[in-house]
Tab-separated table of C-alpha atoms and ligand atoms in Angstrom:
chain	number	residue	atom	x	y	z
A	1	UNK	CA	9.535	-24.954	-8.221
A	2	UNK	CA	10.438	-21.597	-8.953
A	3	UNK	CA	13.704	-20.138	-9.196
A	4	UNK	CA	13.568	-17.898	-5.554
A	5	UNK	CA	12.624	-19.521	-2.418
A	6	UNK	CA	10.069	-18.072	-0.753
A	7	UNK	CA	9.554	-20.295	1.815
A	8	UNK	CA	12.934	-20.070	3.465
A	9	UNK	CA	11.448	-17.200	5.860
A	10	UNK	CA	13.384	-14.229	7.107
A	11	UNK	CA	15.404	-13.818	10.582
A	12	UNK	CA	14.122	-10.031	12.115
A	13	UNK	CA	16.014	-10.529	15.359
A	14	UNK	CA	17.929	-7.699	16.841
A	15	UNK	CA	16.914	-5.374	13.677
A	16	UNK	CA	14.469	-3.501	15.949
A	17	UNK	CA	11.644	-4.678	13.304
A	18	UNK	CA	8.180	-2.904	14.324
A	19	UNK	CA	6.402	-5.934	12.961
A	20	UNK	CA	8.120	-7.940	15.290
A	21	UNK	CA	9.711	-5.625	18.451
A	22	UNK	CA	6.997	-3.269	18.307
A	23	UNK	CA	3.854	-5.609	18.389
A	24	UNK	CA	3.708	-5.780	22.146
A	25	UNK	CA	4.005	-2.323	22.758
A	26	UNK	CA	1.188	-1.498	20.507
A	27	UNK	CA	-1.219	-4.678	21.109
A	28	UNK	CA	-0.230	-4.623	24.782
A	29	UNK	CA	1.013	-8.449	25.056
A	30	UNK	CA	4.154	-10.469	24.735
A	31	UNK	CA	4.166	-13.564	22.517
A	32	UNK	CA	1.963	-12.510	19.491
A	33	UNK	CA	2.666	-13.789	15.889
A	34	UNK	CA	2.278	-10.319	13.791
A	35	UNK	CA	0.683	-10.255	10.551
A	36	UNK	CA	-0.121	-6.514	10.716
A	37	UNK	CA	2.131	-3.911	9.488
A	38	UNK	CA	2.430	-3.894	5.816
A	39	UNK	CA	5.994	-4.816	5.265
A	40	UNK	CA	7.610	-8.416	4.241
A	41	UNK	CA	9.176	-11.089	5.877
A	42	UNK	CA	11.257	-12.142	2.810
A	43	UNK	CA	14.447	-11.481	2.322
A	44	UNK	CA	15.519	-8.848	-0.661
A	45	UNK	CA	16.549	-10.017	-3.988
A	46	UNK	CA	19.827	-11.066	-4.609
A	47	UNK	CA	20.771	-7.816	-7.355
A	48	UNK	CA	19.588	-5.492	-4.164
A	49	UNK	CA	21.838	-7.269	-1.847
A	50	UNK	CA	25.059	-7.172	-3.885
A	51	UNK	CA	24.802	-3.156	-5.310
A	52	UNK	CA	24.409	-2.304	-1.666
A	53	UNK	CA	27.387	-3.991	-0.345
A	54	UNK	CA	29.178	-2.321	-3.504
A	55	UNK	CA	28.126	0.784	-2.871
A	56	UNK	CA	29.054	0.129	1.004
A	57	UNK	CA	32.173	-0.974	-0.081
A	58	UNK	CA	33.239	2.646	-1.455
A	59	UNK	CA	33.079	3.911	2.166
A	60	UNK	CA	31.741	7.304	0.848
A	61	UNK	CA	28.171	8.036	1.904
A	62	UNK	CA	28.300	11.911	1.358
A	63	UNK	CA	25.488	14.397	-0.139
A	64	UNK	CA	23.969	12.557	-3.050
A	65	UNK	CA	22.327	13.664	-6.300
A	66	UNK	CA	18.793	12.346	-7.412
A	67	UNK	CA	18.722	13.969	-10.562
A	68	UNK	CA	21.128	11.710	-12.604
A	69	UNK	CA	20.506	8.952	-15.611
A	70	UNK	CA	21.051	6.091	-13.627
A	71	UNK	CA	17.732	7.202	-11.476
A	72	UNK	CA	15.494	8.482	-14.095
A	73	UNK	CA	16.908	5.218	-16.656
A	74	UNK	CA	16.331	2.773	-13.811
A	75	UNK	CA	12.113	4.363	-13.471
A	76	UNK	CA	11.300	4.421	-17.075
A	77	UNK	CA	13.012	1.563	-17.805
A	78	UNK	CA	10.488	-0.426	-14.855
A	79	UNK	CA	7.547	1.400	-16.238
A	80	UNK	CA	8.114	1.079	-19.955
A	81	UNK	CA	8.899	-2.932	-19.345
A	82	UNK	CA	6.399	-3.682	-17.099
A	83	UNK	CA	3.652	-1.090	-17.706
A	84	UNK	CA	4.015	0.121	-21.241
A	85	UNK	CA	4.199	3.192	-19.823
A	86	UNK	CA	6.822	5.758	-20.928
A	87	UNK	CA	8.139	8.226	-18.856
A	88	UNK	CA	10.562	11.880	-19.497
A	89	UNK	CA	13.106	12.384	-16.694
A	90	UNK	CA	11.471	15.415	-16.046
A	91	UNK	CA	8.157	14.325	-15.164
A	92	UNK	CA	10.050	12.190	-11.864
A	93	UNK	CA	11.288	13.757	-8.861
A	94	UNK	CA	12.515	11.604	-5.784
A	95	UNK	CA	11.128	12.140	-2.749
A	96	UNK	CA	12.118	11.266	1.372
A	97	UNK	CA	8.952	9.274	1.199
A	98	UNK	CA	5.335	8.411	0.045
A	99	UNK	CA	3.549	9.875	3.092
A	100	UNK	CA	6.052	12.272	2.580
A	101	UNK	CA	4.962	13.275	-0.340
A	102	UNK	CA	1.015	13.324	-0.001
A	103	UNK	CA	1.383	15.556	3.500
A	104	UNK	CA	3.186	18.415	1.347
A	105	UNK	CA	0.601	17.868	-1.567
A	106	UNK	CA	-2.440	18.441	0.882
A	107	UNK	CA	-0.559	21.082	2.715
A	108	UNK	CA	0.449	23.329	-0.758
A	109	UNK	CA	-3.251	22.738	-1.931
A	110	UNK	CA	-5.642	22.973	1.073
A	111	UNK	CA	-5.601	25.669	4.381
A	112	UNK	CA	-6.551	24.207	7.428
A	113	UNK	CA	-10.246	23.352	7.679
A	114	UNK	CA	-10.523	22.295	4.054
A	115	UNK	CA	-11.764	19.311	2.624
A	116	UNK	CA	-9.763	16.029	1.312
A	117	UNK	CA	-11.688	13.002	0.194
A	118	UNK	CA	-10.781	9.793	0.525
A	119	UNK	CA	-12.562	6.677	0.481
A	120	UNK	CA	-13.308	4.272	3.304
A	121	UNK	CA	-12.406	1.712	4.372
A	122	UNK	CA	-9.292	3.772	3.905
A	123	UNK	CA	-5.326	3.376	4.530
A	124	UNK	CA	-5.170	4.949	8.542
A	125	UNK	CA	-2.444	6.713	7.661
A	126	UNK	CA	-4.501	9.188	5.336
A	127	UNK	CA	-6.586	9.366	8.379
A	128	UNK	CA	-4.094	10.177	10.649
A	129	UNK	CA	-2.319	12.721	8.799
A	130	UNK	CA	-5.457	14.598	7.448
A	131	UNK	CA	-6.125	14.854	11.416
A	132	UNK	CA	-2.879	15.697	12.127
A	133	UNK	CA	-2.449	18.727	9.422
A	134	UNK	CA	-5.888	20.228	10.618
A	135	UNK	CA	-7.997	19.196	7.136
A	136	UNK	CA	-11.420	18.057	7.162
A	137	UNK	CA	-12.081	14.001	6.451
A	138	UNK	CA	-14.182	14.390	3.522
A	139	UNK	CA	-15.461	10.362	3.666
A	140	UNK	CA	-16.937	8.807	-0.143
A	141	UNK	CA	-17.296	4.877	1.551
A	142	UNK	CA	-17.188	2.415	-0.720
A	143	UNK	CA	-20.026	0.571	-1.523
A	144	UNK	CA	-19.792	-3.115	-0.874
A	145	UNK	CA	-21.866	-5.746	-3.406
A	146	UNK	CA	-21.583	-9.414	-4.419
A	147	UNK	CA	-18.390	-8.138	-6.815
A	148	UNK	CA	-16.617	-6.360	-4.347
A	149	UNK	CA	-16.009	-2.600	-3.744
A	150	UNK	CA	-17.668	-0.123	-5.773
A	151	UNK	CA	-16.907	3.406	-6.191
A	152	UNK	CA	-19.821	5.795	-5.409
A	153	UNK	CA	-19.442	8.053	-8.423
A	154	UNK	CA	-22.688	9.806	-7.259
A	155	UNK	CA	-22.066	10.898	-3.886
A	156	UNK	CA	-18.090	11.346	-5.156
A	157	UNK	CA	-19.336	14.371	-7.629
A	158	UNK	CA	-21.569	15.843	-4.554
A	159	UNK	CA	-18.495	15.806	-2.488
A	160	UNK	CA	-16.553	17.159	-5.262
A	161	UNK	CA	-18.581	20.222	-6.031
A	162	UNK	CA	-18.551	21.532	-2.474
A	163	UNK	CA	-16.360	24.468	-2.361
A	164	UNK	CA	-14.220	23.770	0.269
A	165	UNK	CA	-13.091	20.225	-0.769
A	166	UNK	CA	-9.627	20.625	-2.597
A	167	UNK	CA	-7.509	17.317	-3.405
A	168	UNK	CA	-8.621	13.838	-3.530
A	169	UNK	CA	-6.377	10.868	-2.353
A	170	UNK	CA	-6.774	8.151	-4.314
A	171	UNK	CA	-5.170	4.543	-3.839
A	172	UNK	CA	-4.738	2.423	-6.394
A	173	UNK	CA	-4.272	-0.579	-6.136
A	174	UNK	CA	-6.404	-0.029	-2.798
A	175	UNK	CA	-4.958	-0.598	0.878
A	176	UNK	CA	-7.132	-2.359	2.717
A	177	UNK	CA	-9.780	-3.814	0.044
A	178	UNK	CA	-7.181	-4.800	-2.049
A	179	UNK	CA	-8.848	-3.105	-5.192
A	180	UNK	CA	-7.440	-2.419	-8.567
A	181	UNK	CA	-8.998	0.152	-10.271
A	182	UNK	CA	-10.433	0.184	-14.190
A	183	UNK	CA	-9.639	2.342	-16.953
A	184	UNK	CA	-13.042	3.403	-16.591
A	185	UNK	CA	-12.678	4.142	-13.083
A	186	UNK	CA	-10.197	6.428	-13.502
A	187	UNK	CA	-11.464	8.320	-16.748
A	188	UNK	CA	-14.566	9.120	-14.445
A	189	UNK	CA	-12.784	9.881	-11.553
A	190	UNK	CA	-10.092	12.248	-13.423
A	191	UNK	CA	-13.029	14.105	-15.422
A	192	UNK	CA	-15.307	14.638	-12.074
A	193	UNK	CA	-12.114	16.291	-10.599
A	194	UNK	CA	-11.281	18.220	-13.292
A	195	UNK	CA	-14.624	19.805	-13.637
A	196	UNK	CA	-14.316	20.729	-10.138
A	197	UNK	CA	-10.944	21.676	-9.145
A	198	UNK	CA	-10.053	18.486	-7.135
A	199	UNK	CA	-6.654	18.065	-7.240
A	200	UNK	CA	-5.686	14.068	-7.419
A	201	UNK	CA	-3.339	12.094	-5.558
A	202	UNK	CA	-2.819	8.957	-6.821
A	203	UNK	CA	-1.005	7.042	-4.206
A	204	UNK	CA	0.658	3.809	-5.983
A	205	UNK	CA	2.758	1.890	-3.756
A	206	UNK	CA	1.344	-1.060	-4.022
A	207	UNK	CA	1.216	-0.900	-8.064
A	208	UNK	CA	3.367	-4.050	-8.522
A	209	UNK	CA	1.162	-5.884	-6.392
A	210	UNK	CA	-1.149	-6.427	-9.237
A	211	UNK	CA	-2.328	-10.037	-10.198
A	212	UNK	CA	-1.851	-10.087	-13.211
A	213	UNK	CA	0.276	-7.390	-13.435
A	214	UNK	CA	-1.128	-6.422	-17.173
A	215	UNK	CA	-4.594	-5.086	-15.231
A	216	UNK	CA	-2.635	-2.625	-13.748
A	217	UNK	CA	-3.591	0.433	-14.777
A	218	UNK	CA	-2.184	3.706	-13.474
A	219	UNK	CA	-3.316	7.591	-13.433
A	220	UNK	CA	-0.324	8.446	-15.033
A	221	UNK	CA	-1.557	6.792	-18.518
A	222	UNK	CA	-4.288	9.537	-18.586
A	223	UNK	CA	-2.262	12.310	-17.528
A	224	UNK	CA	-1.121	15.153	-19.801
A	225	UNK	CA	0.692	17.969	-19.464
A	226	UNK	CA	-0.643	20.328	-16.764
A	227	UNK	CA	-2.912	17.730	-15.169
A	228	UNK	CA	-3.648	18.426	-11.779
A	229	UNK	CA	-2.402	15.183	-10.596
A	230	UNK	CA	0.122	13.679	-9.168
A	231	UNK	CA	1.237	9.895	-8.758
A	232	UNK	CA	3.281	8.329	-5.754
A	233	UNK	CA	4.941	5.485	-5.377
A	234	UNK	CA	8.338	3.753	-4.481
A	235	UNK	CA	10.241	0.333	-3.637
A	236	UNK	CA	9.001	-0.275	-0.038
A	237	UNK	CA	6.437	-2.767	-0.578
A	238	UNK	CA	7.611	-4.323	-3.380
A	239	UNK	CA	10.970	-4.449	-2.413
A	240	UNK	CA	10.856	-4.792	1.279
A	241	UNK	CA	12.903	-1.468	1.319
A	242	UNK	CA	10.396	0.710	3.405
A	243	UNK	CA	13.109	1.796	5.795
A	244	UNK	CA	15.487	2.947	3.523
A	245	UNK	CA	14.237	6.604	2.644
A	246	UNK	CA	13.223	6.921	-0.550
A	247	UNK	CA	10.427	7.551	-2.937
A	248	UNK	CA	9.228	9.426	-6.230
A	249	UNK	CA	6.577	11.178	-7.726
A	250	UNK	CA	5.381	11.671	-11.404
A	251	UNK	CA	3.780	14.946	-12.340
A	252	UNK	CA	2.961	16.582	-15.784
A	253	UNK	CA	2.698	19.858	-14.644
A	254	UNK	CA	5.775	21.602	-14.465
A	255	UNK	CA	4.723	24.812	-12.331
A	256	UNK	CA	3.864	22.508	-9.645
A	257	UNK	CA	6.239	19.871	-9.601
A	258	UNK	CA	8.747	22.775	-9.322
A	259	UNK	CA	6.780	24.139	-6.226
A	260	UNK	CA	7.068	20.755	-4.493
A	261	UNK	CA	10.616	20.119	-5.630
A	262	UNK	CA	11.317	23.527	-4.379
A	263	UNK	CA	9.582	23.004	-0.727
A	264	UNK	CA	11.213	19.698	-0.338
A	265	UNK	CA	14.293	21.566	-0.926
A	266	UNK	CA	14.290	24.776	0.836
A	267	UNK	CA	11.472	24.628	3.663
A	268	UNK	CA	12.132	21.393	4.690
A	269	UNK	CA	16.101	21.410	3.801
A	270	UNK	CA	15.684	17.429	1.993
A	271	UNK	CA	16.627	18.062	-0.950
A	272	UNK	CA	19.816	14.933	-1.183
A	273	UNK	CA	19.072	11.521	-1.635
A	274	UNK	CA	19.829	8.509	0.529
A	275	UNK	CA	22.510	7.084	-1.525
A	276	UNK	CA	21.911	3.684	-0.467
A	277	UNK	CA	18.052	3.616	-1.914
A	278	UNK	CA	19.483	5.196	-4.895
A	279	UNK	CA	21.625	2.340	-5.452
A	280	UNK	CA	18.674	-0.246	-4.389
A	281	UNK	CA	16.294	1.611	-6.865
A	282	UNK	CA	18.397	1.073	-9.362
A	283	UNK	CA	19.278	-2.534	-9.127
A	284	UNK	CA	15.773	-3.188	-8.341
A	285	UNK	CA	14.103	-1.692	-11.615
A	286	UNK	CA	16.850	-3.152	-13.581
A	287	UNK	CA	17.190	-6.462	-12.456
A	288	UNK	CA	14.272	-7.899	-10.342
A	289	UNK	CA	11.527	-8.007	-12.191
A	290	UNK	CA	11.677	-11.909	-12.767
A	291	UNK	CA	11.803	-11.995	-8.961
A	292	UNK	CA	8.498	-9.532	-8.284
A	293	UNK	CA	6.389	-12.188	-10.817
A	294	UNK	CA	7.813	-15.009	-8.819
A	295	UNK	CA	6.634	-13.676	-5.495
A	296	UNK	CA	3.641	-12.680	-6.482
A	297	UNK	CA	3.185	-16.065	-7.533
A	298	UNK	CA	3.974	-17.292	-4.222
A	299	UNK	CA	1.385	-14.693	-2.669
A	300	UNK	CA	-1.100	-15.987	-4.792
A	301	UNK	CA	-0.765	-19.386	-3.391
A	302	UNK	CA	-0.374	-17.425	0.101
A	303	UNK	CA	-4.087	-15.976	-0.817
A	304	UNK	CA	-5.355	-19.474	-2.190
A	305	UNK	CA	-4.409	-20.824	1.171
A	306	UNK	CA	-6.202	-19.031	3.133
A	307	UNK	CA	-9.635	-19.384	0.744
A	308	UNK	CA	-9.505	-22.952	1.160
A	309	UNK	CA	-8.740	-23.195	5.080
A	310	UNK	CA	-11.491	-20.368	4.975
A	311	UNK	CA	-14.175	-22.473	3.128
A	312	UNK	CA	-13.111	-25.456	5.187
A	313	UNK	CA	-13.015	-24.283	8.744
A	314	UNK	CA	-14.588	-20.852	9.214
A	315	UNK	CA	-17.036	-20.488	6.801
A	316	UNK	CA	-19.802	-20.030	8.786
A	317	UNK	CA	-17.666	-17.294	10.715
A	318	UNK	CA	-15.867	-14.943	8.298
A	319	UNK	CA	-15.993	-13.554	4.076
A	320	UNK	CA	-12.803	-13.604	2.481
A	321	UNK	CA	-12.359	-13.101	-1.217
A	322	UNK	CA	-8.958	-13.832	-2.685
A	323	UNK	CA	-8.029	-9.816	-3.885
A	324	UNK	CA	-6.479	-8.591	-7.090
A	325	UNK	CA	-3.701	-6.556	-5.516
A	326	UNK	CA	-1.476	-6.466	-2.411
A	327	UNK	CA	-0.222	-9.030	-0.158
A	328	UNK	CA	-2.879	-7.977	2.173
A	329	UNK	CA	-5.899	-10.520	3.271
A	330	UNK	CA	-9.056	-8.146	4.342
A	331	UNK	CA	-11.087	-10.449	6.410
A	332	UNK	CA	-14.711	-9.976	7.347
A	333	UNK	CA	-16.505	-11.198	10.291
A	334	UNK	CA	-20.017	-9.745	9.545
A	335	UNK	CA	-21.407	-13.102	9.850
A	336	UNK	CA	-20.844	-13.865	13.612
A	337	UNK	CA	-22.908	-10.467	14.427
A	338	UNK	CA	-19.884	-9.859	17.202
A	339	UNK	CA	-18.384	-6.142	17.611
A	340	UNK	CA	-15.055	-4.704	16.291
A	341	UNK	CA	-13.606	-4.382	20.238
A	342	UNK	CA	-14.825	-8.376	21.284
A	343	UNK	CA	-13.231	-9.531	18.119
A	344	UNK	CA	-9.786	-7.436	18.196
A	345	UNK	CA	-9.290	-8.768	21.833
A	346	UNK	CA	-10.412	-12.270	21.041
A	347	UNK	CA	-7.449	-12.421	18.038
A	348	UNK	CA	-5.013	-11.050	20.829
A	349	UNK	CA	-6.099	-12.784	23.644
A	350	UNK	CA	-7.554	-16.156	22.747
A	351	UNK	CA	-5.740	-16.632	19.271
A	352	UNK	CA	-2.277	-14.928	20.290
A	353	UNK	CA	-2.546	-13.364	16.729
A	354	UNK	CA	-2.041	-9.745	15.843
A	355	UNK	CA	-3.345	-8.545	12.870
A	356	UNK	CA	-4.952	-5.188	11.956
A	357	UNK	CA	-8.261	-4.149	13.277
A	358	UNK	CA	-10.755	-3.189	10.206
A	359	UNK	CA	-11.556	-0.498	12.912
A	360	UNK	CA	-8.891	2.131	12.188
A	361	UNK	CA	-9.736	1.959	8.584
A	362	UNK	CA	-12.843	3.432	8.994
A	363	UNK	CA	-14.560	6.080	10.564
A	364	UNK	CA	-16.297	4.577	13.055
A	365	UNK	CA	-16.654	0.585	13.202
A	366	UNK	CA	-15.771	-2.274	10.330
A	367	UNK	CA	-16.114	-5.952	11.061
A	368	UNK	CA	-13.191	-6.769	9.292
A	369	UNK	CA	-9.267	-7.604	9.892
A	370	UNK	CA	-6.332	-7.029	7.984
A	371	UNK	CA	-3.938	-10.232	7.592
A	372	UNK	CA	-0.861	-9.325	5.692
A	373	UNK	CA	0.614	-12.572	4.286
A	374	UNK	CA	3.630	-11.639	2.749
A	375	UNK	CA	5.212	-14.193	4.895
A	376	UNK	CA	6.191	-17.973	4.736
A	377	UNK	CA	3.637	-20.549	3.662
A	378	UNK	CA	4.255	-22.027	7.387
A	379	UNK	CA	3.539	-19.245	9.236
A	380	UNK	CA	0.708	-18.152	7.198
A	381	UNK	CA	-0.896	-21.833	8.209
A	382	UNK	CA	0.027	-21.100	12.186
A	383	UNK	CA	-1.858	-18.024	11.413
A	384	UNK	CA	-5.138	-19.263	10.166
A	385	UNK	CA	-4.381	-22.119	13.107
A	386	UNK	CA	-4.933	-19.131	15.776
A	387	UNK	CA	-7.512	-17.153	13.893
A	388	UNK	CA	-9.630	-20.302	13.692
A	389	UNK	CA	-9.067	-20.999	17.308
A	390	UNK	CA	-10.155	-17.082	17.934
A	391	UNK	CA	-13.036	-17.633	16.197
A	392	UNK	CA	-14.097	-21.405	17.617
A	393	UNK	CA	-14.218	-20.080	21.469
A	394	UNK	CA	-15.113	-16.536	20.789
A	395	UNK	CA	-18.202	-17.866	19.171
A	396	UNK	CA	-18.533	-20.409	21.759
A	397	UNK	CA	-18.771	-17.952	24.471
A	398	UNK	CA	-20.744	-15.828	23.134
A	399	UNK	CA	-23.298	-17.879	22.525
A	400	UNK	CA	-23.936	-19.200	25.806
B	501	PLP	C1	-1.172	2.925	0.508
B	501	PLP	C2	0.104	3.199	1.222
B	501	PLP	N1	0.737	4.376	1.035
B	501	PLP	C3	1.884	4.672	1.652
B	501	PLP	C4	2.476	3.789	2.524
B	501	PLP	C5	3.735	4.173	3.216
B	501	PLP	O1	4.679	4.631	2.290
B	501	PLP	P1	5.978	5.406	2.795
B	501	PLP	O2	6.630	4.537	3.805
B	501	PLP	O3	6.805	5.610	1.550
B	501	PLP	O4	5.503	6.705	3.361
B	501	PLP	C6	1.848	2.554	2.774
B	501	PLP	C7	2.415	1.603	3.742
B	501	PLP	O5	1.755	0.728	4.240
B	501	PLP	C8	0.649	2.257	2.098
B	501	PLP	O6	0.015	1.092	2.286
């Protein structure tokens, strides 16, 4: 027994949760049990809870400073002890938020009609907001073996050498596949893009999601100064903060990281910080990392879980590979031979279950789901109860 308990659960009522108050809007029926969006149902560590009702107690919530010791000491201090990674306050900037972030990146770096890479199966949102700032989907799938994902380092350097493909978003560890990517990986990946202009994005949020934490590895350890990269990350996921505004980026090129600064700033007028995440950031990186091993400790057992009741019950139905990273389950259903649509509805209709269709991670279809099971053991069990009963009658009818 650990010294947190993770199995207490969480109450979301009346706290307008989307998880929770926006699943049947979204998946069109009442009564689900959501495992979709990425965000927690565990409660924040203790150190969180008690700066914020400090800092609430001092009634003052006015314009607030990001630039300031306390913010930079709280980062390097997180990176150096759990990393070995060490960081100048110069090199961080704080930012409203990841997405943020990468939107502004793509928009300084591309015009409209250019080429961004990413890989699928991808993180929607890239998808979505590449669509929705007018760049072209530059897709470099991955390419699925007995190990796991692989990177296409071939048909990556193709992509890269066209002329009108101008930034890379890279996502490490990797939303959905759970993927952590090798030294290796990234020496390859950062030399390709170098030889050809690619500018790199290296979105991070999920870095302390790593299992073991030591095979972390992150772009910034191979960035120097002038790089054309730039790292992304925050507290959201590993936190459960994602609704208090707040990230940061790292960048070792001063020219740019003053242009982004700068837009942030003046075009978009964001330039204060949300005092609040301030004062979570820094309790957080200060005093919770005991808490982050402890919980990932409990999602490994999460993951283990659903392996077993996997190999047990629904082997002959679905692939599932405990991952290295995240506290999200990617689920395949190649083996029933059934379509993305029968199987989404099925989960919704027949199981009462609403996870993530593999579908909007992809370009066109993906027999997989998303399970996110940063939740209590109990639930997780009531949702492998309704996927298995999804997959029991699904199968059953289809067959006839
Ligand atoms: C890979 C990845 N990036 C970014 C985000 C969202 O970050 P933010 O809320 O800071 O924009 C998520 C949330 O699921 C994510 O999985």
């Amino acid at each position: 027994m650990g010294k947190y308990n993770f199995d207490k659960g969480a109450s979301r009522e009346g706290t307008y949760s989307v998880q929770y108050e926006g699943t049947d809007a979204l998946f069109g029926r009442k009564g689900l049990e959501p495992f979709w969006i990425a965000d927690m149902d565990i409660e924040i560590a203790e150190p969180i809870a008690e700066a914020m009702k400090n800092r609430i107690d001092n009634r003052i919530f006015g314009y607030t400073i990001w630039q300031n010791p306390k913010f930079y000491g709280a980062i390097k201090h997180w990176w150096h002890s759990r990393f070995g990674v060490d960081l100048e306050d110069e090199e961080i900037s704080y930012a409203p938020s990841v997405l943020f972030t990468i939107g502004e990146v793509v928009r300084q770096h591309t015009e409209t009609g250019d080429g961004v890479i990413i890989t699928t199966p991808s993180y929607n949102a890239f998808i979505g907001q590449l669509k929705g700032n007018g760049r072209k989907i530059v897709d470099c799938p991955f390419i699925e073996d007995t190990d796991g994902y692989q990177f296409d380092f071939n048909n990556f350097e193709t992509l890269c050498k066209k002329n009108d493909v101008k930034v890379y978003i890279h996502c490490n560890p990797h939303n959905p596949t759970g993927k952590v990517w090798t030294r290796r990986e990234l020496e390859k990946i950062r030399e390709i893009c170098q030889q050809n202009g690619v500018f790199i994005i290296s979105d991070e949020i999920h870095m302390d999601f790593v299992r073991p934490k030591e095979n972390f590895v992150s772009m910034v350890e191979l960035m120097e100064e002038g790089d054309q990269v730039l790292v992304t990350t925050g507290l959201g996921k590993t936190f459960n903060l994602a609704s208090l505004p707040h990230s940061y980026f790292i960048s070792r090129d001063k020219k740019f990281r003053t242009a982004l600064n700068q837009a942030i700033g003046s075009k978009y007028g964001m330039g204060a910080a949300n005092s609040l995440a301030l004062t979570a950031v820094e309790a957080a990186y200060n005093e919770c990392g005991e808490w982050v091993d402890e919980l990932n400790d409990y999602l490994e057992g999460n993951f283990q879980l659903i392996e077993d009741y996997i190999d047990q019950h629904m082997s002959d139905w679905l692939t599932f590979k405990k991952p290295e990273a995240t506290y999200l389950a990617w689920i395949g259903y190649e083996k029933t031979g059934l379509d993305d649509d029968t199987v989404h509805k099925a989960l919704v209709e027949i199981g009462g279950i609403a996870v993530s269709p593999g579908k909007i991670y992809d370009m066109e279809k993906n027999q997989h789901f998303r399970f996110n099971v940063a939740s209590n053991r109990e639930r997780i069990k009531i949702g492998l109860e309704r996927i298995h009963k999804t997959f029991e009658e699904i199968t059953k009818i289809t067959a006839k």
